[in-house]
Short mmCIF file of C-alpha atoms in Angstrom, two decimals:
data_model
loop_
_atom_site.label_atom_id
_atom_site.label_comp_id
_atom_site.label_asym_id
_atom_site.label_seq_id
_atom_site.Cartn_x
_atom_site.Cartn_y
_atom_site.Cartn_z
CA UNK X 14 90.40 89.63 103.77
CA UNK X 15 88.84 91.94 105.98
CA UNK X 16 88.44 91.50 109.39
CA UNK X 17 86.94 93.64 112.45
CA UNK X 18 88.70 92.77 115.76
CA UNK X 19 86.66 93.08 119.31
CA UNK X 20 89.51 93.01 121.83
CA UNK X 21 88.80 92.02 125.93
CA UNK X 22 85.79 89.62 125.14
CA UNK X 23 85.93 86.47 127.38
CA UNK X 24 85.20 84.06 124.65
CA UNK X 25 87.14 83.81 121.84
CA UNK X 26 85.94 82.78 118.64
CA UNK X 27 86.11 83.55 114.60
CA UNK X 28 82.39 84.44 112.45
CA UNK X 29 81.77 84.70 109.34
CA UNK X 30 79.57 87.34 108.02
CA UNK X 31 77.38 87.17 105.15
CA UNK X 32 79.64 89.48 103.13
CA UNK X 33 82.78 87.35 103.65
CA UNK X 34 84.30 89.38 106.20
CA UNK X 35 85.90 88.26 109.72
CA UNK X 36 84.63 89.29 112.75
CA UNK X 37 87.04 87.92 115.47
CA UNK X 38 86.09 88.14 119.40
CA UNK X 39 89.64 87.72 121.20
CA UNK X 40 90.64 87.78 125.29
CA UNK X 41 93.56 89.66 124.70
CA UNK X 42 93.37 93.27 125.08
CA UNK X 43 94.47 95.78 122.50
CA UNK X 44 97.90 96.81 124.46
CA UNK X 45 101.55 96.35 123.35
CA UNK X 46 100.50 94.52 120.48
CA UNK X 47 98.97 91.46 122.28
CA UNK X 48 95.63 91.28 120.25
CA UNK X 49 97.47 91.10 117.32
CA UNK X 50 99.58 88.63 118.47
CA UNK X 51 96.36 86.45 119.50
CA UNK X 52 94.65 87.31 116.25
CA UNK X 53 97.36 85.74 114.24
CA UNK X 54 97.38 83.02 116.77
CA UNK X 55 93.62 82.15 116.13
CA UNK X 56 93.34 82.50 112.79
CA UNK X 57 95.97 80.06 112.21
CA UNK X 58 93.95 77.62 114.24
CA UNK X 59 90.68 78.71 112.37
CA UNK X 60 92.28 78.46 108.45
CA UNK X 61 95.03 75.42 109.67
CA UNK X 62 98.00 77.13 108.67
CA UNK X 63 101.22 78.10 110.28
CA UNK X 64 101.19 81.54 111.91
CA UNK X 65 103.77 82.61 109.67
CA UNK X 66 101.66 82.46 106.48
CA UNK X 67 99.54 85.34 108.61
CA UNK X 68 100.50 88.75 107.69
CA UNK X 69 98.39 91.90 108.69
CA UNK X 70 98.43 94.09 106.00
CA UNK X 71 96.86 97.15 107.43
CA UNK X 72 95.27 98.39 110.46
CA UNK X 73 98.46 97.32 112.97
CA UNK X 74 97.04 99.95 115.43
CA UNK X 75 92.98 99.35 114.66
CA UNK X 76 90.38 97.45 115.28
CA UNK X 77 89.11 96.95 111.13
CA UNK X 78 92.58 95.50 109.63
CA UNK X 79 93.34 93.54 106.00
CA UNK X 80 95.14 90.15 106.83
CA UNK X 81 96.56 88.37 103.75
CA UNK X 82 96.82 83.97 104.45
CA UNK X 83 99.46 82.55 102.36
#
């Protein structure tokens, strides 16, 4: 699934766009892996799975990244 990540926004939520892709506003900003950390965090919350079944697949260090829910 792809997803586009906007780091330091004061309201976090998850949106669907129209072509199936994530976009994902998050408090957290992108340092020492801490958006990362809160993007797993809320899209566990958002798909009701354990954080665990969250892996990013690519785009560790950017703000577009592939996640993979299992």
């Amino acid at each position: 699934m792809d997803i586009l990540v906007k780091p330091g926004i004061s309201q976090e939520k998850v949106v669907v766009n129209d072509d199936g892709s994530l976009t994902v506003y998050l408090r957290a900003k992108a340092h020492d892996g801490e958006a990362n950390k809160a993007l797993i965090k809320l899209l566990s919350k958002h798909f009701g799975v354990a954080k665990s079944r969250i892996e990013i697949l690519q785009g560790q260090n950017s703000r577009k990244k592939v996640i993979e829910v299992i």
